[in-house]
mmCIF file of C-alpha atoms and ligand atoms in Angstrom:
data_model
loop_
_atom_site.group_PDB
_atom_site.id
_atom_site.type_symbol
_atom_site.label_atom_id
_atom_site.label_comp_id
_atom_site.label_asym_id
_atom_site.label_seq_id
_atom_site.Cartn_x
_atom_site.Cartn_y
_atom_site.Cartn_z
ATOM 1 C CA UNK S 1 58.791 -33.093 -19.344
ATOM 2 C CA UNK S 2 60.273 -30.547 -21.644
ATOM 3 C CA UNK S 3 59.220 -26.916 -21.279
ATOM 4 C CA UNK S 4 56.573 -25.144 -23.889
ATOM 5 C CA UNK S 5 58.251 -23.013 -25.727
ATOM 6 C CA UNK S 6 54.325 -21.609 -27.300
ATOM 7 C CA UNK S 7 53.691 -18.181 -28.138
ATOM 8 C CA UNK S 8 52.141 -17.986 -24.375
ATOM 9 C CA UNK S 9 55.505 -18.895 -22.800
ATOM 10 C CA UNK S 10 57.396 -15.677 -24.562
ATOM 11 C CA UNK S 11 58.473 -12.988 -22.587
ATOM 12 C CA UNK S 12 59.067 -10.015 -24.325
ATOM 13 C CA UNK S 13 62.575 -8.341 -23.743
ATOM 14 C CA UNK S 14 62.600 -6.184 -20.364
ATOM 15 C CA UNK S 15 62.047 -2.546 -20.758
ATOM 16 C CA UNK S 16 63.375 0.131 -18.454
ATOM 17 C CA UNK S 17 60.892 2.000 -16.600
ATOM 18 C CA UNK S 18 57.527 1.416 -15.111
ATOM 19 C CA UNK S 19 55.892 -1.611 -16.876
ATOM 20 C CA UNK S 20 52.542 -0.697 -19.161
ATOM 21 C CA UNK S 21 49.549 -2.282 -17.504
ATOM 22 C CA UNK S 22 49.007 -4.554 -20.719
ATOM 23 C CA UNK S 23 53.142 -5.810 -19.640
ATOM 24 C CA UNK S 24 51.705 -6.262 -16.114
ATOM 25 C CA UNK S 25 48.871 -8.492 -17.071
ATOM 26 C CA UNK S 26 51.222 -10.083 -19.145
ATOM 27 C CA UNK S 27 54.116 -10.622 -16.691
ATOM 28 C CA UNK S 28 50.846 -11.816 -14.081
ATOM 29 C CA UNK S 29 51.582 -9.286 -11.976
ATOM 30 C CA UNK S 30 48.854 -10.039 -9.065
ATOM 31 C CA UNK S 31 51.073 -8.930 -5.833
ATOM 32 C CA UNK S 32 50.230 -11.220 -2.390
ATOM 33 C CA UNK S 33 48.967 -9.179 0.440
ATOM 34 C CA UNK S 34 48.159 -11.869 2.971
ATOM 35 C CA UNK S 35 50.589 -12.419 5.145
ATOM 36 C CA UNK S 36 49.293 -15.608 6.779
ATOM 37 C CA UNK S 37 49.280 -17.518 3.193
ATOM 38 C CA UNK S 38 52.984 -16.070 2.626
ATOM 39 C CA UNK S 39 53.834 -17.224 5.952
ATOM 40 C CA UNK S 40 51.890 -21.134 5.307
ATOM 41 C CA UNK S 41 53.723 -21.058 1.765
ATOM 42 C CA UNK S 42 57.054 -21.106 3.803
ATOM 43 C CA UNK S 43 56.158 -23.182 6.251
ATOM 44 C CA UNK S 44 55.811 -26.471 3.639
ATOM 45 C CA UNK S 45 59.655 -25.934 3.239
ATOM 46 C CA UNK S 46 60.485 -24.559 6.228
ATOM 47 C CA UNK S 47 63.893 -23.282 5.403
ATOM 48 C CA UNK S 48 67.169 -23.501 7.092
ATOM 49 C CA UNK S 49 70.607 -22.077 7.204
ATOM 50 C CA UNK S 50 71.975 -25.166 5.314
ATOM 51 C CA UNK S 51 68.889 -24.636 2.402
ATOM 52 C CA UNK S 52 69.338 -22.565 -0.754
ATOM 53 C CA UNK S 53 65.832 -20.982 -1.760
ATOM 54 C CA UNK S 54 65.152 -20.028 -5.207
ATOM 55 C CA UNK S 55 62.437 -17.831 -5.519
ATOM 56 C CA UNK S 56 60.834 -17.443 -8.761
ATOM 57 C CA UNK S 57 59.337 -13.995 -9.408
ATOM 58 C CA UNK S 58 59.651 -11.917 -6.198
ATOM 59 C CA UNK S 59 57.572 -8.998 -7.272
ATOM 60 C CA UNK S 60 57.418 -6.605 -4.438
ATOM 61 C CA UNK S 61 58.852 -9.201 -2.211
ATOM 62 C CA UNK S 62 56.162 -10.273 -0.360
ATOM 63 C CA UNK S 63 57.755 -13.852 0.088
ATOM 64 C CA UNK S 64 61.167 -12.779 -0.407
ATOM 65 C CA UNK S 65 61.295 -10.722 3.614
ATOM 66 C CA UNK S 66 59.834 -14.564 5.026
ATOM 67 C CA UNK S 67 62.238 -16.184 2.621
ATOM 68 C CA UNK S 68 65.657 -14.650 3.660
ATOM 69 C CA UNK S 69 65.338 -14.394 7.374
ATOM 70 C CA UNK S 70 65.931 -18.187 7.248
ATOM 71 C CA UNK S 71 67.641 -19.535 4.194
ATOM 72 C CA UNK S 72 71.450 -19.875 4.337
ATOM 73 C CA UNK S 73 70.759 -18.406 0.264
ATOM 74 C CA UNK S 74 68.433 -17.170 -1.609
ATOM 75 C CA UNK S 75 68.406 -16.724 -5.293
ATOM 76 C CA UNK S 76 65.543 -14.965 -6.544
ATOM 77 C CA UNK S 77 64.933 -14.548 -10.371
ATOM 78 C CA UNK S 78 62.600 -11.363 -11.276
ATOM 79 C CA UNK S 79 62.035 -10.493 -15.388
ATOM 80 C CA UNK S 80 60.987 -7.196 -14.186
ATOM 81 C CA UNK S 81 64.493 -4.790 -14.615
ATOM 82 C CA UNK S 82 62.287 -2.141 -12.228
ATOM 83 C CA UNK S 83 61.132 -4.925 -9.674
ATOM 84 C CA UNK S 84 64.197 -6.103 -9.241
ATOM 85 C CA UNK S 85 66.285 -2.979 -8.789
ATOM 86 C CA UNK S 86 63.542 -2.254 -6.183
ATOM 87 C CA UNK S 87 64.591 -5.577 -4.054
ATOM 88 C CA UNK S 88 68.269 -5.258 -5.000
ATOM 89 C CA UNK S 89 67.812 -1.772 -2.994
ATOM 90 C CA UNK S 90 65.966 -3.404 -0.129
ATOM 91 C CA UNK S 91 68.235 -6.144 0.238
ATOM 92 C CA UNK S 92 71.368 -4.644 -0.655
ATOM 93 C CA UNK S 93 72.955 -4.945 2.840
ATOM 94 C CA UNK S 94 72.094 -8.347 2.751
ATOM 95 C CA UNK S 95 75.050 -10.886 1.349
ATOM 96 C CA UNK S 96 72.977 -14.118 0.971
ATOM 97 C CA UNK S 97 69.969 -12.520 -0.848
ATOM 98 C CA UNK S 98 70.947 -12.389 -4.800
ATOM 99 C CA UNK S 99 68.147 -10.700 -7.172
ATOM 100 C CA UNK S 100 68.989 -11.559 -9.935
ATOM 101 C CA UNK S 101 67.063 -9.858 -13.426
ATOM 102 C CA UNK S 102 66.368 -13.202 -14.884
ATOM 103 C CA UNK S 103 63.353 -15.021 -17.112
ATOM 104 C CA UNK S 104 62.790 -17.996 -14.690
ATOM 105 C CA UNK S 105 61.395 -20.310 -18.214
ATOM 106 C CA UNK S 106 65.040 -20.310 -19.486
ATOM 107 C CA UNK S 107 67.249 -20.086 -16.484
ATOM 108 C CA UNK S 108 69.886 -22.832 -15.771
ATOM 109 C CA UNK S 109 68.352 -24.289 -12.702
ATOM 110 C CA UNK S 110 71.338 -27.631 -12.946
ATOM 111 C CA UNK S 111 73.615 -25.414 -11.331
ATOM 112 C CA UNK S 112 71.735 -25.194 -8.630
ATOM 113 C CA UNK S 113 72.853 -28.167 -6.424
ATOM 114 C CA UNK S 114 76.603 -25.826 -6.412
ATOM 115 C CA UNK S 115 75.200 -22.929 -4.767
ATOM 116 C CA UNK S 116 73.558 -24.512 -1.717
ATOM 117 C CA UNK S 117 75.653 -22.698 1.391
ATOM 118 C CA UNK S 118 76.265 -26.150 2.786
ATOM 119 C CA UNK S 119 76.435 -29.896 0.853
ATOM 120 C CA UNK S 120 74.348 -30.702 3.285
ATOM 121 C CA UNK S 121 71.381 -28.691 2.316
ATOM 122 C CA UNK S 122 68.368 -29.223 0.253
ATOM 123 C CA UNK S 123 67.327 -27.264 -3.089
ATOM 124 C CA UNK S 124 64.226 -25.476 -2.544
ATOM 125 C CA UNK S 125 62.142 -23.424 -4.849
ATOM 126 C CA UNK S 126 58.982 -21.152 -3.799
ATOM 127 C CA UNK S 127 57.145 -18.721 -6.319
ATOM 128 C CA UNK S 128 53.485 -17.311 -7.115
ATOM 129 C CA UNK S 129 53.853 -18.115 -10.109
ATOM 130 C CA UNK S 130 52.206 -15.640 -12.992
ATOM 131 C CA UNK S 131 49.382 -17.685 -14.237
ATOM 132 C CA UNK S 132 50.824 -17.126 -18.095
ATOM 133 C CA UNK S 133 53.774 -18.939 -18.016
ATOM 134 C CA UNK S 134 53.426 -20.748 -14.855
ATOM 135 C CA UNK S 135 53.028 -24.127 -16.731
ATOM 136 C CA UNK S 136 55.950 -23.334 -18.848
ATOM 137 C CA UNK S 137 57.986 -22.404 -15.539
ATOM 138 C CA UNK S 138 57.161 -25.767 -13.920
ATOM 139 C CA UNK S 139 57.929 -27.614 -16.689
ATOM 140 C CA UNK S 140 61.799 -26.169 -16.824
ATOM 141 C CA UNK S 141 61.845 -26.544 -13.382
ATOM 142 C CA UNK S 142 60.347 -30.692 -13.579
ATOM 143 C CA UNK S 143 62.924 -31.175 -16.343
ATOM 144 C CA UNK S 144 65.996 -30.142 -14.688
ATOM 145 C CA UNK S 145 64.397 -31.693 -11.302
ATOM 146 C CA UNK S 146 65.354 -35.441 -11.537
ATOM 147 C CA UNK S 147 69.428 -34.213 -11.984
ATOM 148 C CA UNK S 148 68.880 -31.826 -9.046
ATOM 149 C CA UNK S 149 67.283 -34.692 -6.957
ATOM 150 C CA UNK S 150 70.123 -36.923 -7.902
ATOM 151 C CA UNK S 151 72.686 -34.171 -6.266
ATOM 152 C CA UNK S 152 70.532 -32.715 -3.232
ATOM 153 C CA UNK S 153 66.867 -32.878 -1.928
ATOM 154 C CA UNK S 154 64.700 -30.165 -4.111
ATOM 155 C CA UNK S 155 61.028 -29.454 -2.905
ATOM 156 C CA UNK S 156 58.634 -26.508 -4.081
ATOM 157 C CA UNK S 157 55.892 -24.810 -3.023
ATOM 158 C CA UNK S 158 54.254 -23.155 -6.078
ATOM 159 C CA UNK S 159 51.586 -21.021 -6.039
ATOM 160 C CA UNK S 160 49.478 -21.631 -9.898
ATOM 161 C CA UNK S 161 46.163 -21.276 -11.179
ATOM 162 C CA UNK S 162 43.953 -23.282 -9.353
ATOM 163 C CA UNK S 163 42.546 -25.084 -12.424
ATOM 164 C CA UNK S 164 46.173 -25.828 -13.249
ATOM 165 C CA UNK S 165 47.397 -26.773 -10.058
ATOM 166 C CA UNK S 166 44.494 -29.722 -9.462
ATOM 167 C CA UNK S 167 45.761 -31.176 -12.989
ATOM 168 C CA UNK S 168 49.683 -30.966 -12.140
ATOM 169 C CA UNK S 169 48.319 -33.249 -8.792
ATOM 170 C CA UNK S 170 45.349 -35.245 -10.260
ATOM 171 C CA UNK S 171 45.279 -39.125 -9.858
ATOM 172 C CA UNK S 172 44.071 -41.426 -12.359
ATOM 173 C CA UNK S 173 40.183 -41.601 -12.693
ATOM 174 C CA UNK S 174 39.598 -38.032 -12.076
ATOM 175 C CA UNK S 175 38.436 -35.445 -14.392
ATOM 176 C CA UNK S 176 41.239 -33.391 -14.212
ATOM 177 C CA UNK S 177 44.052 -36.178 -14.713
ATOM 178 C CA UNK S 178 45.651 -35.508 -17.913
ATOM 179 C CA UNK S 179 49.247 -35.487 -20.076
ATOM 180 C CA UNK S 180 50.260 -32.682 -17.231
ATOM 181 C CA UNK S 181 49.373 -35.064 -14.273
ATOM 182 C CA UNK S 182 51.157 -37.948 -15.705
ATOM 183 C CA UNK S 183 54.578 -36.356 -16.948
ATOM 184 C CA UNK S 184 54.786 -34.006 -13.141
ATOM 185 C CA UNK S 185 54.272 -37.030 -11.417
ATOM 186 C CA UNK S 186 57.025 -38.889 -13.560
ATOM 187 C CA UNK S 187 59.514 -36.271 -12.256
ATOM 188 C CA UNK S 188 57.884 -35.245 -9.105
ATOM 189 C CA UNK S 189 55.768 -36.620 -5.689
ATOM 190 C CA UNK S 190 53.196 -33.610 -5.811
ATOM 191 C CA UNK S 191 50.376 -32.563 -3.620
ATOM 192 C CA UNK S 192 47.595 -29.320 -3.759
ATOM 193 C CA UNK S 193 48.797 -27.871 -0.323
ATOM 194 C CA UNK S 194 46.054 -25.484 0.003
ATOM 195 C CA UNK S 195 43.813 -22.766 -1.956
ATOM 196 C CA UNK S 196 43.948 -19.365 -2.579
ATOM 197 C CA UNK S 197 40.972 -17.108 -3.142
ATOM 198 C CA UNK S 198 41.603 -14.187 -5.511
ATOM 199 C CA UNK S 199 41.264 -11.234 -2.296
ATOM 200 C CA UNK S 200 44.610 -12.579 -1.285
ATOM 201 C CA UNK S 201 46.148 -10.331 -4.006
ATOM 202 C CA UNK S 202 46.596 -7.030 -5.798
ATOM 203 C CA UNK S 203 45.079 -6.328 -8.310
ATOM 204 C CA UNK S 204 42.414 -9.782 -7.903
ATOM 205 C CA UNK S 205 42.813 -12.524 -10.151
ATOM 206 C CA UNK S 206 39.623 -13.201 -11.830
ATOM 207 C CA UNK S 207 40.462 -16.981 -11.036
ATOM 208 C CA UNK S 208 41.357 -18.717 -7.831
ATOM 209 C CA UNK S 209 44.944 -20.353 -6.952
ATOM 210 C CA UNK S 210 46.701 -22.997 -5.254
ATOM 211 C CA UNK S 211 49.760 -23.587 -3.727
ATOM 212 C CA UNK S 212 51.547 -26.949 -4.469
ATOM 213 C CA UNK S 213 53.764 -29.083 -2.736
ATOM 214 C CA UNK S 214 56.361 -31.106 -5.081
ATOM 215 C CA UNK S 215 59.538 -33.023 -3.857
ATOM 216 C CA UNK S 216 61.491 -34.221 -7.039
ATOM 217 C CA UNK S 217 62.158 -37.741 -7.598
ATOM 218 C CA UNK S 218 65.739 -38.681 -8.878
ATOM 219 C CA UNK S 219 64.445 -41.416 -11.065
ATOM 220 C CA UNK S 220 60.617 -41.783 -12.281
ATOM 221 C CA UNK S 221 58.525 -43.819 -9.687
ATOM 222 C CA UNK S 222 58.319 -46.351 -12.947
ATOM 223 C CA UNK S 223 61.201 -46.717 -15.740
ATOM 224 C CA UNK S 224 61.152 -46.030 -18.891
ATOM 225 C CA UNK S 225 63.588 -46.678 -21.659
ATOM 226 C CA UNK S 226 63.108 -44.178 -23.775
ATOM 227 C CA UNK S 227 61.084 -40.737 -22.229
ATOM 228 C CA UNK S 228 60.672 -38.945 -25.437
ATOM 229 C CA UNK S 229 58.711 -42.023 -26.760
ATOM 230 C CA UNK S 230 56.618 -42.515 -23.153
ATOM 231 C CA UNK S 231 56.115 -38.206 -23.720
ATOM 232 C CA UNK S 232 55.005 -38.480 -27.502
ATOM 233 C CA UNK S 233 52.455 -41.876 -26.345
ATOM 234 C CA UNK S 234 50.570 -39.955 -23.452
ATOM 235 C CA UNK S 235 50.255 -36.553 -25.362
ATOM 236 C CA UNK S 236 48.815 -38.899 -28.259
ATOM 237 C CA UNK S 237 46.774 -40.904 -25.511
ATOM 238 C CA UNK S 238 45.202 -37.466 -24.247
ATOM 239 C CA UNK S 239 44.937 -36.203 -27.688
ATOM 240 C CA UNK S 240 41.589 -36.772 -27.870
ATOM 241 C CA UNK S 241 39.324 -37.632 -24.424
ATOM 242 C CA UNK S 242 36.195 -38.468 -25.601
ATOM 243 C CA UNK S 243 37.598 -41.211 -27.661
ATOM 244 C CA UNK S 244 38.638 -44.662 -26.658
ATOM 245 C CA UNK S 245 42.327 -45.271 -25.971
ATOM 246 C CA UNK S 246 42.626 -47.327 -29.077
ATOM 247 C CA UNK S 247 41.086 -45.055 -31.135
ATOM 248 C CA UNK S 248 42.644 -41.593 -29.467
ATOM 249 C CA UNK S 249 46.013 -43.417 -29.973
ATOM 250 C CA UNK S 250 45.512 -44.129 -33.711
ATOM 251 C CA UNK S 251 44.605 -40.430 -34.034
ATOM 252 C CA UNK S 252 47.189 -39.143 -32.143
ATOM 253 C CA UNK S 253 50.186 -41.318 -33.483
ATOM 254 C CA UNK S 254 48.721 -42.088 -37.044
ATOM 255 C CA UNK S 255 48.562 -45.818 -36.876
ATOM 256 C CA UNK S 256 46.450 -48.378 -37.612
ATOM 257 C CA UNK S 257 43.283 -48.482 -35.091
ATOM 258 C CA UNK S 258 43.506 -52.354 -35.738
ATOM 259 C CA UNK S 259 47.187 -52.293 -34.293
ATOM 260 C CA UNK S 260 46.642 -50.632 -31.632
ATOM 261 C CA UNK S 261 43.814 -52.616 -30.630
ATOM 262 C CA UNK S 262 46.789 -55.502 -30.824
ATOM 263 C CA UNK S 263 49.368 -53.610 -29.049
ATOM 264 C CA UNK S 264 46.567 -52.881 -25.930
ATOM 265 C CA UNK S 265 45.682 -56.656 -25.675
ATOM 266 C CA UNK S 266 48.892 -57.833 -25.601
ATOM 267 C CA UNK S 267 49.964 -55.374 -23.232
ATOM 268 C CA UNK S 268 46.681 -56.258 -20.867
ATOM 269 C CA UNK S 269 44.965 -52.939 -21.269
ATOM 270 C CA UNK S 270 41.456 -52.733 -22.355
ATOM 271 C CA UNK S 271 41.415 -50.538 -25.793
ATOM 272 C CA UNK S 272 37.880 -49.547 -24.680
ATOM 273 C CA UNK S 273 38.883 -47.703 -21.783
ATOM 274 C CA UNK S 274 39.635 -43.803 -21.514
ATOM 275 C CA UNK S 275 43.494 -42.572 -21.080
ATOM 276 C CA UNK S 276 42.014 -40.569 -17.747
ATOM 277 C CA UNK S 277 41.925 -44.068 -16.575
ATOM 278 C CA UNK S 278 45.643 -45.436 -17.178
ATOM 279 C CA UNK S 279 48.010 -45.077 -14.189
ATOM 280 C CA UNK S 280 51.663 -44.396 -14.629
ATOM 281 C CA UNK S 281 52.863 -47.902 -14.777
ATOM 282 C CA UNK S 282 50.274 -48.516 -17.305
ATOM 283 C CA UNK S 283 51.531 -45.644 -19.699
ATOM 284 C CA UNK S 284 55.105 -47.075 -19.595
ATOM 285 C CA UNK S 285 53.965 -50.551 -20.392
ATOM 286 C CA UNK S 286 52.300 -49.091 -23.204
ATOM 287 C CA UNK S 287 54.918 -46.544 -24.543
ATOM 288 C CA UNK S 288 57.417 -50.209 -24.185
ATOM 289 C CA UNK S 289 54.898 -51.969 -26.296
ATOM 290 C CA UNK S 290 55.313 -49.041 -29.035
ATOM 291 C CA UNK S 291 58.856 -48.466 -29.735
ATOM 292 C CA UNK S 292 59.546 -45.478 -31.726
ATOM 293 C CA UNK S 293 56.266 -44.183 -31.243
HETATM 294 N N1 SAM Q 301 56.026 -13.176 -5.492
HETATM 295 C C1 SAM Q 301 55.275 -11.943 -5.606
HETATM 296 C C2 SAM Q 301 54.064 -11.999 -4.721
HETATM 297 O O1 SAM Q 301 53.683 -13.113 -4.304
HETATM 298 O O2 SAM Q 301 53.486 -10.941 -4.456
HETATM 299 C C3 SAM Q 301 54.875 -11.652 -7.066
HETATM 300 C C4 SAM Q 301 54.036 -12.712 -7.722
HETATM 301 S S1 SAM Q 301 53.363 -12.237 -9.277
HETATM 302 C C5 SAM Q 301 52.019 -13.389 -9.388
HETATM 303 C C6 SAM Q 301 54.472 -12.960 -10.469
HETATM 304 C C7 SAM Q 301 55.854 -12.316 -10.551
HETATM 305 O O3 SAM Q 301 56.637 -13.035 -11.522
HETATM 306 C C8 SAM Q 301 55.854 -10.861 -11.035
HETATM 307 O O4 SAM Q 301 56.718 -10.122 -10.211
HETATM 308 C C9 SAM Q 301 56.388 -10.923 -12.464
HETATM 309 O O5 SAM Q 301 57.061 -9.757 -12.868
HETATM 310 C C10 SAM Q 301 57.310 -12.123 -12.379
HETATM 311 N N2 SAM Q 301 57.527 -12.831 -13.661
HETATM 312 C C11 SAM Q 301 56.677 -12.956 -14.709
HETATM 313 N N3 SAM Q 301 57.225 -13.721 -15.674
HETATM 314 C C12 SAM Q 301 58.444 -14.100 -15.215
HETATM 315 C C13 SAM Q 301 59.505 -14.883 -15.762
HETATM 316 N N4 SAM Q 301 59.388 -15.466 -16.958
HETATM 317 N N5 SAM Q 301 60.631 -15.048 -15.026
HETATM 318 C C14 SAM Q 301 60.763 -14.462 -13.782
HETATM 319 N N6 SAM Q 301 59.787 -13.707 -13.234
HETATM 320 C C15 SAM Q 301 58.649 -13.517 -13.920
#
């Protein structure tokens, strides 16, 4: 999974000063004030001394207090320059809490596995994510996840959209399976942990939230040769729901409809059925049956 680099994904260069509220909205700025679902977002990680904790957009640090009094490090990674001289103050006599004034879509999360306080220790990463790049975030985070894994155990508990969050989770059949579903669950094991309604915060989303659970996998749970051909196949796949597979496929990757028709036989997949129907293993066999798709 490669991260979107779409107009929605930009974050304007940080300004001094107190933000605008149209730079709030932007930067989702919707601050937690329950303590109980700050405390149950930790508790899916439950981190130790050995652990270092990334935390993606601390805001006022409503996670970041639960966060350091039991990681052996925390890293936390705040595009906000006046948010995060705010926690640098609060934590400053604090040695193993970094703030660091960062844009969490472009940050070099591979180096992560060398600042754990002990080889021993897992790679975690907790955020509310704001809802505007949250998808974008994830997918920098999925992409550099499988490398991580590889190196150390990485889990997350991310807090997105609620819409959004039931998609990154969604099993085959389901309404809300989709190109998100299938390329999270090629780098990660994920689960919706638990909702969030929008009184949890200020100011209120207008939407609801989730919080979900993710361990990353150090190789997909089904191989592929080539992943930027298995990517460009399910996008194309998804393209266009309404339509058959063989028909959504032609669209999407500009072939033939009678080929594909071919290509689905011989792999053993109806062409009638939807793509919300394929499971993983049956995207890969496709995207093998389609080189240089
Ligand atoms: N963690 C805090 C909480 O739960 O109250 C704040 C969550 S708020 C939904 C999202 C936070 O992410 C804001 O502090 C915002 O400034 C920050 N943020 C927005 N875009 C970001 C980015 N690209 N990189 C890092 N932080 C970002």
């Amino acid at each position: 999974m490669t991260p979107r680099r779409n107009a929605r994904a930009t974050v304007r260069p940080a300004r001094a000063g107190r933000p605008t509220r149209g730079r709030r909205r932007a930067l989702g700025q919707h601050f937690l004030r329950d303590e109980g679902i700050a405390r149950r977002i930790v508790e899916l990680l439950r981190p130790g001394l050995s652990d270092l904790v990334v935390e993606i957009g601390p805001g006022e640090g409503a996670l970041t207090g639960h966060l350091a009094a039991s990681a052996g490090r925390l890293v936390a990674l705040e595009v906000d320059p006046g948010l995060a001289a705010r926690l640098r103050e609060r934590f400053a006599g604090t040695p193993h809490v970094e703030i660091l004034e960062a844009d969490a879509i472009r940050h070099d999360y591979a180096a992560l596995p060398g600042l754990r306080p002990d080889p021993a220790g897992r790679v975690l990463v907790v955020g509310n994510l704001p809802y505007s790049v949250g998808t974008a975030i994830l997918a920098s985070l999925l992409t550099a996840g499988p490398a991580i894994a590889r190196v150390a155990p990485m889990e997350m508990a991310l807090m997105l959209q609620r819409e959004v969050a039931e998609r990154v989770a969604a099993a085959p059949g389901s309404r809300t399976y989709g190109s998100l579903s299938v390329l999270s669950q090629m780098a990660a094991e994920v689960r919706v942990a638990f909702s969030v309604s929008p009184g949890a915060f200020r100011p209120p989303p207008q939407v609801d939230s989730a919080v979900i659970h993710l361990r990353a996998l150090p190789a997909p749970p089904v191989a592929v040769a080539d992943p930027g051909g298995f990517r460009t196949v399910v996008l194309a796949a998804f393209s266009q729901r309404r339509k058959t597979l063989a028909n959504a496929l032609a669209s999407g990757l500009r072939l033939p409809v009678g080929r594909l028709k071919d290509v689905l036989a011989a792999t053993g997949i109806d062409p009638a059925r939807r793509a919300e129907t394929l499971s993983l293993a049956e995207f890969a066999r496709l995207a093998e049956a389609l080189p240089g798709a």
